Amino acid sequence: MKHTISVLLQNKPGVLSRVTGLFSGRGFNIESLCVAETLDPGVSCLTLVTRGPDPIIEQITKQLHKLIDVIKVVDISESDYVEREMVLIRVKAEANTRAEVLRVIDIFRGKVVDVSPKSYAVEITGPRSKIKAVIDILKPIGIQEIVRTGTIAMARAKKF
Amino acid sequence: MKVTGAQAIIKCLKEQGVEVIFGFPGGAVIDLYDELEKSDITHVLVRHEQAAVHAADAYGRVKGDVGVALVTSGPGATNTVTGIASAYMDSIPLVVFTGQVPTALIGNDAFQEVDIVGITRPCTKHNYLVKDANELVSIIREAFYIARTGRPGPVLIDLPKDVVNSKINFEEPTPIKMQTYRPTYEPHPGQIAKACKEILKAKKPVVYAGGGVIASNSNEDLTELATKLNMPVTMTLMGLGGFPGTHKLSMGMLGMHGTYYANMAVSQCDLLIAIGARFDDRVTGKIAAFAPYAKIIHVDIDPTSISKNVKVDIPIVADCKHALIAMNRWFDVQEDFKEKEQEEKTSPWIDEINDWKRKHPLGYVEEGDIIKPQYVVQKLHELTNGDAIISTEVGQNQMWAAQFYHFNLPRHFLTSGGLGVMGYGFPAAIGAQMAAPGRTIIDIAGDGSLQMNIQELATARQYKCPVKVAILNNNFLGMVRQWQELFYDKRYAATGLEVAPDFVKVAQAYGAVGLRATKVSEVVPVIKEALATDNTVFMDFVIAREEGVYPMVPAGKATTEMLLV
């Protein structure tokens, strides 16, 4: 099962390597990883996506929690949450396909961020499934370069 | 108050109650050594940095406090890794100081530079590179706090040379509060009640006690619980001494080389109460066949230990001492709880275990004049009244010591349990002797393991440590040879020690005493002479070459599939 785990950690040198070292050392897998500081520059938020049976996920969250620099660990996929990824795609856009590319981007509510005579660079955000759909559609037109972020995620607020 | 970094470190060590440290100097720590020389802290100069860490580990175990080691940068630091990893696996509190090149040179591949914080990240509880001298004092205090609280473990502090030489403000200590590190000591009362009710229901309970009982000083609380409820107790290698080995409820050690009756009891029990143990593969054997009929209660201060290898029914995250006290108290206030009735309830189970004890006691076959290693350990036990502090190397010597020296008290058995470090025992004996100067300290060694740190003879002599080394000399790397005998058609690949030193002469070369026994009748006189000698002694017991350790559970098999004597 896929799990999205959110980790608050102290923003100190070497902390990321403690987290990744834990995963490699214990044979856990990381599908994606995203880190940046929070409102408090002393604290970073790390979102990681991993897969495994429940006992492994339990070990992962406990082991993360055991790291001295880790403040909080939440498996946010246990309840409702929103997740986003961003992708930058340079897609071939020649005379016969320029209009079609723009239409596709528009449908996915993407943005063109760089233009050249033969290509567009576009930015798309959304959950994983949407990113995959865009890529599948643009592939036949010709993707020249692609850069993706990992997933970031946030639990939904309680409705009542 | 303005002081140098080096002065601050010494002040911090004093503040932590450190009296003895083990180390080896070098360029990067020369300034710290200069300051150490002016202080009243005893420094023990080892002959290899690995030994400094093992000695500090044993010192800490015997004292029940944090051991401290100090080494230089580069090779000094890398040589500590085995010792640190061993302490980490065994949950032993240590603070290891390593020298480092000046901050301006870090990352430049400077002379004797190594990223020791990177190297030791997976084998320390935590580690620090002190980049800002102003953080030096708070880091040291935090390091000691982390090492000794929660599940104890080694902490490393890397000290760049310029940090040690800088002028800083020394502030008096304030209570340590860490936002991210708050170990759980108190058990959840609901879980305690659940566990106790389960204990009352059980007809065939077994207590499985590990190193956590010793780390938390809860041996008496454990004994109270076991006797109050008439429950048999088995111990892990790390747990030996956590419950009196000669007690009628003791089943000795369980697992790969555990007793027949302990393994049988675990396989038949209806309730397994794990206290400060971690279901290591050497204990469980084939997981699916481990305690198949039992509900499992697991007390551990480290949540990651719970349900890691074996699914637990009642987890209790707590310090073992707090949990045991809570359990004892729970029974004390139950009005309908009668010890007599409880005793009657479990006595058929105890009888069953006693039958197993009679059927397959620990034993060995005598062979005329040839010395059996088990006999040596039995005699050591007898002639020291079971009161010596025993360290071991790793392999057959370690298992024979665990089986035949029946430890009644905690902190009397020093062994590298988790990592299994050959070469641990001799420096550990020295560390133990520094912690307990008047006591009898014996390293039960193999001829192979001893040679991994035999250079420490010089240390033992220099600091007048009258440690006794009982070498069970079979001229083999015996444990591996035993596996080759059983599972590899006796192809003894690289396990025969074709060239061996004359251990008696080696001892003499260092000004220590060397004794040798080659037949059974010489064993007792040699031990007696060694115990009466106020010097370091090597006792070279030439033992049956192909003696094996039994019972033995082949790796990956169920613990009931034991090979017996």
GROMACS .gro file of C-alpha atoms in nm, chain B residues 311-480:
model
  170
  471LYS     CA    1   0.349  -0.953   1.650
  472VAL     CA    2   0.276  -0.846   2.008
  473ASP     CA    3  -0.066  -0.870   2.174
  474ILE     CA    4  -0.012  -0.632   2.464
  475PRO     CA    5   0.256  -0.370   2.401
  476ILE     CA    6   0.378  -0.164   2.695
  477VAL     CA    7   0.611   0.121   2.608
  478ALA     CA    8   0.790   0.202   2.931
  479ASP     CA    9   1.107   0.174   3.132
  480CYS     CA   10   1.122  -0.188   3.254
  481LYS     CA   11   1.161  -0.079   3.615
  482HIS     CA   12   0.855   0.145   3.608
  483ALA     CA   13   0.651  -0.122   3.433
  484LEU     CA   14   0.757  -0.400   3.673
  485ILE     CA   15   0.684  -0.183   3.976
  486ALA     CA   16   0.342  -0.103   3.834
  487MET     CA   17   0.269  -0.470   3.772
  488ASN     CA   18   0.383  -0.573   4.119
  489ARG     CA   19   0.167  -0.302   4.271
  490TRP     CA   20  -0.132  -0.409   4.062
  491PHE     CA   21  -0.116  -0.758   4.212
  492ASP     CA   22  -0.054  -0.622   4.562
  493VAL     CA   23  -0.382  -0.433   4.564
  494GLN     CA   24  -0.596  -0.713   4.417
  495GLU     CA   25  -0.800  -0.836   4.708
  496ASP     CA   26  -0.877  -1.173   4.557
  497PHE     CA   27  -0.518  -1.241   4.455
  498LYS     CA   28  -0.359  -1.511   4.671
  499GLU     CA   29   0.000  -1.608   4.608
  500LYS     CA   30  -0.075  -1.957   4.736
  501GLU     CA   31  -0.352  -2.013   4.481
  502GLN     CA   32  -0.138  -1.872   4.203
  503GLU     CA   33   0.143  -2.106   4.303
  504GLU     CA   34  -0.091  -2.402   4.282
  505LYS     CA   35  -0.215  -2.285   3.945
  506THR     CA   36   0.126  -2.278   3.780
  507SER     CA   37   0.286  -2.564   3.968
  508PRO     CA   38   0.189  -2.832   3.710
  509TRP     CA   39   0.367  -2.616   3.454
  510ILE     CA   40   0.674  -2.582   3.676
  511ASP     CA   41   0.670  -2.961   3.722
  512GLU     CA   42   0.664  -3.005   3.344
  513ILE     CA   43   0.966  -2.775   3.314
  514ASN     CA   44   1.145  -2.959   3.592
  515ASP     CA   45   1.092  -3.283   3.401
  516TRP     CA   46   1.260  -3.126   3.098
  517LYS     CA   47   1.539  -3.009   3.327
  518ARG     CA   48   1.594  -3.362   3.451
  519LYS     CA   49   1.573  -3.511   3.104
  520HIS     CA   50   1.820  -3.278   2.934
  521PRO     CA   51   2.026  -3.073   3.176
  522LEU     CA   52   2.318  -2.869   3.046
  523GLY     CA   53   2.607  -3.107   3.023
  524TYR     CA   54   2.907  -3.245   2.841
  525VAL     CA   55   3.086  -3.572   2.800
  526GLU     CA   56   3.402  -3.624   3.002
  527GLU     CA   57   3.700  -3.760   2.810
  528GLY     CA   58   3.958  -3.883   3.059
  529ASP     CA   59   4.250  -3.646   3.089
  530ILE     CA   60   4.140  -3.410   2.814
  531ILE     CA   61   4.020  -3.075   2.942
  532LYS     CA   62   3.662  -2.988   2.853
  533PRO     CA   63   3.594  -2.614   2.828
  534GLN     CA   64   3.266  -2.647   3.018
  535TYR     CA   65   3.459  -2.797   3.307
  536VAL     CA   66   3.691  -2.496   3.311
  537VAL     CA   67   3.395  -2.257   3.330
  538GLN     CA   68   3.233  -2.468   3.604
  539LYS     CA   69   3.553  -2.456   3.807
  540LEU     CA   70   3.587  -2.081   3.751
  541HIS     CA   71   3.233  -2.045   3.885
  542GLU     CA   72   3.306  -2.266   4.183
  543LEU     CA   73   3.639  -2.111   4.280
  544THR     CA   74   3.507  -1.755   4.255
  545ASN     CA   75   3.184  -1.841   4.442
  546GLY     CA   76   2.997  -1.722   4.136
  547ASP     CA   77   3.093  -1.372   4.231
  548ALA     CA   78   3.344  -1.268   3.963
  549ILE     CA   79   3.272  -1.020   3.689
  550ILE     CA   80   3.303  -1.217   3.367
  551SER     CA   81   3.373  -1.077   3.025
  552THR     CA   82   3.383  -1.291   2.714
  553GLU     CA   83   3.511  -1.284   2.365
  554VAL     CA   84   3.274  -1.408   2.093
  555GLY     CA   85   3.202  -1.760   1.980
  556GLN     CA   86   3.215  -2.086   2.169
  557ASN     CA   87   3.390  -1.928   2.470
  558GLN     CA   88   3.102  -1.683   2.502
  559MET     CA   89   2.835  -1.951   2.489
  560TRP     CA   90   3.011  -2.179   2.738
  561ALA     CA   91   3.048  -1.884   2.973
  562ALA     CA   92   2.679  -1.800   2.934
  563GLN     CA   93   2.572  -2.159   2.992
  564PHE     CA   94   2.796  -2.265   3.278
  565TYR     CA   95   2.869  -1.953   3.484
  566HIS     CA   96   2.534  -1.906   3.654
  567PHE     CA   97   2.507  -1.532   3.703
  568ASN     CA   98   2.309  -1.430   4.006
  569LEU     CA   99   2.361  -1.057   3.981
  570PRO     CA  100   2.329  -0.798   3.707
  571ARG     CA  101   2.631  -0.617   3.564
  572HIS     CA  102   2.848  -0.923   3.621
  573PHE     CA  103   2.842  -1.052   3.263
  574LEU     CA  104   3.003  -0.838   2.995
  575THR     CA  105   2.970  -0.957   2.639
  576SER     CA  106   2.924  -0.818   2.291
  577GLY     CA  107   2.580  -0.964   2.235
  578GLY     CA  108   2.427  -0.796   1.934
  579LEU     CA  109   2.726  -0.721   1.715
  580GLY     CA  110   2.930  -1.019   1.836
  581VAL     CA  111   3.274  -0.860   1.841
  582MET     CA  112   3.571  -1.094   1.870
  583GLY     CA  113   3.825  -0.902   2.074
  584TYR     CA  114   3.568  -0.744   2.306
  585GLY     CA  115   3.645  -0.940   2.621
  586PHE     CA  116   4.001  -0.845   2.706
  587PRO     CA  117   3.965  -0.466   2.682
  588ALA     CA  118   3.625  -0.504   2.850
  589ALA     CA  119   3.794  -0.681   3.141
  590ILE     CA  120   4.035  -0.390   3.173
  591GLY     CA  121   3.748  -0.141   3.167
  592ALA     CA  122   3.565  -0.346   3.431
  593GLN     CA  123   3.873  -0.355   3.650
  594MET     CA  124   3.906   0.024   3.630
  595ALA     CA  125   3.542   0.047   3.743
  596ALA     CA  126   3.577  -0.210   4.021
  597PRO     CA  127   3.939  -0.210   4.138
  598GLY     CA  128   3.910  -0.470   4.413
  599ARG     CA  129   3.702  -0.722   4.223
  600THR     CA  130   3.795  -1.044   4.046
  601ILE     CA  131   3.757  -0.991   3.672
  602ILE     CA  132   3.788  -1.285   3.435
  603ASP     CA  133   3.786  -1.275   3.057
  604ILE     CA  134   3.666  -1.612   2.930
  605ALA     CA  135   3.840  -1.612   2.594
  606GLY     CA  136   3.909  -1.819   2.289
  607ASP     CA  137   4.256  -1.835   2.139
  608GLY     CA  138   4.121  -1.679   1.819
  609SER     CA  139   3.930  -1.386   1.971
  610LEU     CA  140   4.198  -1.298   2.222
  611GLN     CA  141   4.445  -1.235   1.942
  612MET     CA  142   4.221  -0.961   1.805
  613ASN     CA  143   4.309  -0.731   2.094
  614ILE     CA  144   4.597  -0.908   2.264
  615GLN     CA  145   4.802  -0.585   2.249
  616GLU     CA  146   4.598  -0.464   2.549
  617LEU     CA  147   4.826  -0.670   2.772
  618ALA     CA  148   5.037  -0.354   2.783
  619THR     CA  149   4.739  -0.150   2.902
  620ALA     CA  150   4.650  -0.406   3.168
  621ARG     CA  151   5.007  -0.400   3.294
  622GLN     CA  152   5.047  -0.022   3.279
  623TYR     CA  153   4.736   0.039   3.490
  624LYS     CA  154   4.802  -0.260   3.714
  625CYS     CA  155   4.479  -0.436   3.624
  626PRO     CA  156   4.509  -0.789   3.765
  627VAL     CA  157   4.255  -0.925   3.516
  628LYS     CA  158   4.257  -1.298   3.455
  629VAL     CA  159   4.222  -1.432   3.104
  630ALA     CA  160   4.102  -1.791   3.079
  631ILE     CA  161   4.195  -1.898   2.728
  632LEU     CA  162   3.989  -2.194   2.611
  633ASN     CA  163   4.253  -2.289   2.359
  634ASN     CA  164   4.142  -2.531   2.090
  635ASN     CA  165   4.366  -2.391   1.821
  636PHE     CA  166   4.056  -2.330   1.611
  637LEU     CA  167   3.809  -2.056   1.534
  638GLY     CA  168   3.582  -2.293   1.716
  639MET     CA  169   3.229  -2.171   1.651
  640VAL     CA  170   3.278  -2.149   1.277
   0.00000   0.00000   0.00000
